[in-house]
CSV table of C-alpha atoms in Angstrom, one decimal:
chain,number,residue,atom,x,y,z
A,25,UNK,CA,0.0,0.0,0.0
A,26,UNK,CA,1.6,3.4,-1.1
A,27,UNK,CA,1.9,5.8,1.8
A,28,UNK,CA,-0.4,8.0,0.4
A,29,UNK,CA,-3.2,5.9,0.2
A,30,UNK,CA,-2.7,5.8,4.0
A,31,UNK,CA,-5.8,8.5,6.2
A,32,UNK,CA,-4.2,11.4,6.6
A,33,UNK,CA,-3.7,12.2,10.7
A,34,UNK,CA,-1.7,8.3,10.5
A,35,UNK,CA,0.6,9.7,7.8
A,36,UNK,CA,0.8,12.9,10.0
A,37,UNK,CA,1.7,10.9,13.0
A,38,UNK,CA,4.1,9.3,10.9
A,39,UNK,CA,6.1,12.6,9.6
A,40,UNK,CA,5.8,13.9,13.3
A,41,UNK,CA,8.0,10.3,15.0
A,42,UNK,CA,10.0,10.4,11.4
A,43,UNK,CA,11.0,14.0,12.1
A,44,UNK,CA,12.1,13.0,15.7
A,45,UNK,CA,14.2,10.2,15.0
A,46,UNK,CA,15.7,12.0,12.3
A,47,UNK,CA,16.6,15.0,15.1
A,48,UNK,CA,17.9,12.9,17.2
A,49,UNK,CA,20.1,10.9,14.7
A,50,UNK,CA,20.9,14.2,13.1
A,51,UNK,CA,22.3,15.7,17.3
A,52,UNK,CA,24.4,12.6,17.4
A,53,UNK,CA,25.6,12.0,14.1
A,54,UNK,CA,26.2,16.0,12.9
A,55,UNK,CA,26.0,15.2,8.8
A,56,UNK,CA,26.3,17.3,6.4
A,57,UNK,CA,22.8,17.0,3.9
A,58,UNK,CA,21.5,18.7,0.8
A,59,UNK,CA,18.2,19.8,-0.3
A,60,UNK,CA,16.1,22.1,-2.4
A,61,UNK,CA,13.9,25.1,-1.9
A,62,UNK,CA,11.4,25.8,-4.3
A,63,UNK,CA,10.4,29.6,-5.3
A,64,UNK,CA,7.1,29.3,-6.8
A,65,UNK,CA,6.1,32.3,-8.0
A,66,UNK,CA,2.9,34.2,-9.6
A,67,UNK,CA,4.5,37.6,-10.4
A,68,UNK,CA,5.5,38.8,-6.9
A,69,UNK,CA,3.4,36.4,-5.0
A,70,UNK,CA,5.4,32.8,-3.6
A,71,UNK,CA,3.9,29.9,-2.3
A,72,UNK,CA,4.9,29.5,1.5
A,73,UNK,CA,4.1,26.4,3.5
A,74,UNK,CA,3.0,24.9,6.7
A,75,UNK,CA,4.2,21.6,7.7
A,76,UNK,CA,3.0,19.2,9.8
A,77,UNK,CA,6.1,18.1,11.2
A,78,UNK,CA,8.8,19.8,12.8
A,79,UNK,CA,7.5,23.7,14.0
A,80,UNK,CA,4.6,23.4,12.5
A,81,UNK,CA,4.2,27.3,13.2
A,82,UNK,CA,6.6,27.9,10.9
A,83,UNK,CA,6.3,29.7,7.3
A,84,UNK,CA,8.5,27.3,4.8
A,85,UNK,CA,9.3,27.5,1.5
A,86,UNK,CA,8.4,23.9,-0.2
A,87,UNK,CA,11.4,21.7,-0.7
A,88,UNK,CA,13.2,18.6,0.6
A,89,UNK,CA,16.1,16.8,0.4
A,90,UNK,CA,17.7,15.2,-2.3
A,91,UNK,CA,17.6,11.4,-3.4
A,92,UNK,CA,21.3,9.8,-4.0
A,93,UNK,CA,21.8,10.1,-7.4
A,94,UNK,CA,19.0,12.6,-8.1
A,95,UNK,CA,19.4,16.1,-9.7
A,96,UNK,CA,18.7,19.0,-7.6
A,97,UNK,CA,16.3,20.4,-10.3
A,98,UNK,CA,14.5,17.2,-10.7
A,99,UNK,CA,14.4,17.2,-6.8
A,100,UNK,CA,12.7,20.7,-6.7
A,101,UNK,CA,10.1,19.5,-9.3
A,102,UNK,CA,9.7,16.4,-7.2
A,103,UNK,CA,9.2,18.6,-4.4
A,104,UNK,CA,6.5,20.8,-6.1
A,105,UNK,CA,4.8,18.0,-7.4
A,106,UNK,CA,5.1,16.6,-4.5
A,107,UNK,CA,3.7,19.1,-2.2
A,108,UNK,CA,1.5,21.2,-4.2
A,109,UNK,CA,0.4,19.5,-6.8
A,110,UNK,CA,2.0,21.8,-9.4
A,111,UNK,CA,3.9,20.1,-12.2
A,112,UNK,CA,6.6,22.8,-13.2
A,113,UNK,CA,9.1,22.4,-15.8
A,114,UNK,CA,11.0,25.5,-16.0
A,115,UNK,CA,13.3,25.6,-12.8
A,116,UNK,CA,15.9,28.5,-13.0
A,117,UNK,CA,18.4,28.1,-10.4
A,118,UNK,CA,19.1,31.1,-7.8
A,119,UNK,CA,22.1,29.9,-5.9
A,120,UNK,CA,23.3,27.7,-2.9
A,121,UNK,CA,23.4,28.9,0.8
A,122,UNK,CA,24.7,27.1,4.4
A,123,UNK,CA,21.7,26.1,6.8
A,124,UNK,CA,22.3,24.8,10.4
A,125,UNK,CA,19.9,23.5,12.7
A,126,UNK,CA,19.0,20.1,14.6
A,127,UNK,CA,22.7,19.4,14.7
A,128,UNK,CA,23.0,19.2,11.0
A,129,UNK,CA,24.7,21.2,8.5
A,130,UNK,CA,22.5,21.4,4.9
A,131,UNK,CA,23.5,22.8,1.6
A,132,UNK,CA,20.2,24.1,0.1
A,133,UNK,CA,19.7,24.8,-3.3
A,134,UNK,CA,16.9,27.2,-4.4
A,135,UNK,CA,15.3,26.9,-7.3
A,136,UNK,CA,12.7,29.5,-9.0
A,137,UNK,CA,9.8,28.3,-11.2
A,138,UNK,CA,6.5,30.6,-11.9
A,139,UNK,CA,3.1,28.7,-11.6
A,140,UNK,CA,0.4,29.3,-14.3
A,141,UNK,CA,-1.9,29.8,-12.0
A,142,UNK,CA,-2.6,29.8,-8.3
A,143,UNK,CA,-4.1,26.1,-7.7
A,144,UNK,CA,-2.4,23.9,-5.3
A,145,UNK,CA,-3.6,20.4,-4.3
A,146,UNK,CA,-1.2,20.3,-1.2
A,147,UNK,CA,-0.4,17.1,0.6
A,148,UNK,CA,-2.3,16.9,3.5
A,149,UNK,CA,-0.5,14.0,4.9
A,150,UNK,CA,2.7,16.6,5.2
A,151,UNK,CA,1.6,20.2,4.5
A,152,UNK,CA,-0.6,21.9,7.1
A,153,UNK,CA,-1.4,24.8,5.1
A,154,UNK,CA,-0.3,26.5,2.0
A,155,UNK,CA,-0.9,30.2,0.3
A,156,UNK,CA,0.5,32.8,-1.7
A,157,UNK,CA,2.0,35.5,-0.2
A,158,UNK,CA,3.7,39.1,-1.4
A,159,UNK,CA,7.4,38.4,-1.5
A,160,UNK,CA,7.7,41.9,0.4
A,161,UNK,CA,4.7,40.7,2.8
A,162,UNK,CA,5.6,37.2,3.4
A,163,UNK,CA,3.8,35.0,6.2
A,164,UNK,CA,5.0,35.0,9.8
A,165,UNK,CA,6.8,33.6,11.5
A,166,UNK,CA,9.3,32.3,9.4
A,167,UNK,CA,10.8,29.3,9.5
A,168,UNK,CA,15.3,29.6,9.8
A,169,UNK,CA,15.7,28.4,6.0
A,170,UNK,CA,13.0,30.8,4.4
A,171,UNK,CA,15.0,33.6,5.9
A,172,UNK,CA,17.9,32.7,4.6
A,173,UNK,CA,16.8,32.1,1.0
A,174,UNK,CA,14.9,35.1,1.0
A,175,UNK,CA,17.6,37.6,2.8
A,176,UNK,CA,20.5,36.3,0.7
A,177,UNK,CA,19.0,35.1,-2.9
A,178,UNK,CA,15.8,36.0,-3.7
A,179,UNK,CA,15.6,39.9,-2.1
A,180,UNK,CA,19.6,40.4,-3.0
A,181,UNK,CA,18.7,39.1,-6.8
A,182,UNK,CA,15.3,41.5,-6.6
């Protein structure tokens, strides 16, 4: 049975006790991972996310981390897809930056892509809630990586 076929507060519960293992392995362990943000934009408005793991007060951008052997570009259309139901091909890379947090060390790599239009089908099994925001009015509070990809590549490129 595929985990999304599974109701959605058990897949919930099951993002919630995978996030806490992965903090405590990630304390112990200190590794050095890599993932994607994803910029999806509608002229200045960007899709900012919820999750419902982790903080879940927390303004995101979507994004994960990447799969041995997968592209960073196919990972951020993964992630969309993923996520918010959005199928976006055109992904324009902005630029790497240095996250820390839970012990870990994370090279993220953002990637912009504009939506046709504003429909998302979010995941509801990881995705509290999802809108679109003005990129000079974002959502708060912000979560530590959607700072850091907004202070230092999307407002810097603006």
């Amino acid at each position: 049975m595929p985990i999304s076929a599974l109701p959605v507060p058990l897949r919930r519960v099951g993002y919630r006790v995978a996030h806490a293992g992965l903090r405590v392995y990630w304390r112990i362990a200190r590794p050095q991972t890599r993932g994607v943000k994803c910029v999806v934009r509608d002229g200045d408005a960007v899709v900012f996310v919820r999750h419902a793991y982790g903080d879940r007060r927390q303004w995101e951008l979507p994004g994960g981390g990447i799969k041995r052997g997968e592209d960073p570009r196919e990972t951020a259309a993964r992630e969309a897809r993923e996520e918010l139901g959005l199928d976006l091909e055109d992904w324009r890379a902005l630029g790497s930056v240095e996250s820390y947090g839970y012990g870990k060390r994370t090279t993220v790599m953002c990637f912009e892509a504009y939506a046709a239009d504003r429909a998302l089908t979010v995941d509801a099994g990881e995705i509290e809630e999802a809108g679109w925001f003005a990129l000079a009015d974002p959502p708060a509070p912000l979560g530590l990586d959607a700072r850091v990809v907004l202070t230092r590549l999307v407002l810097a490129a603006g």
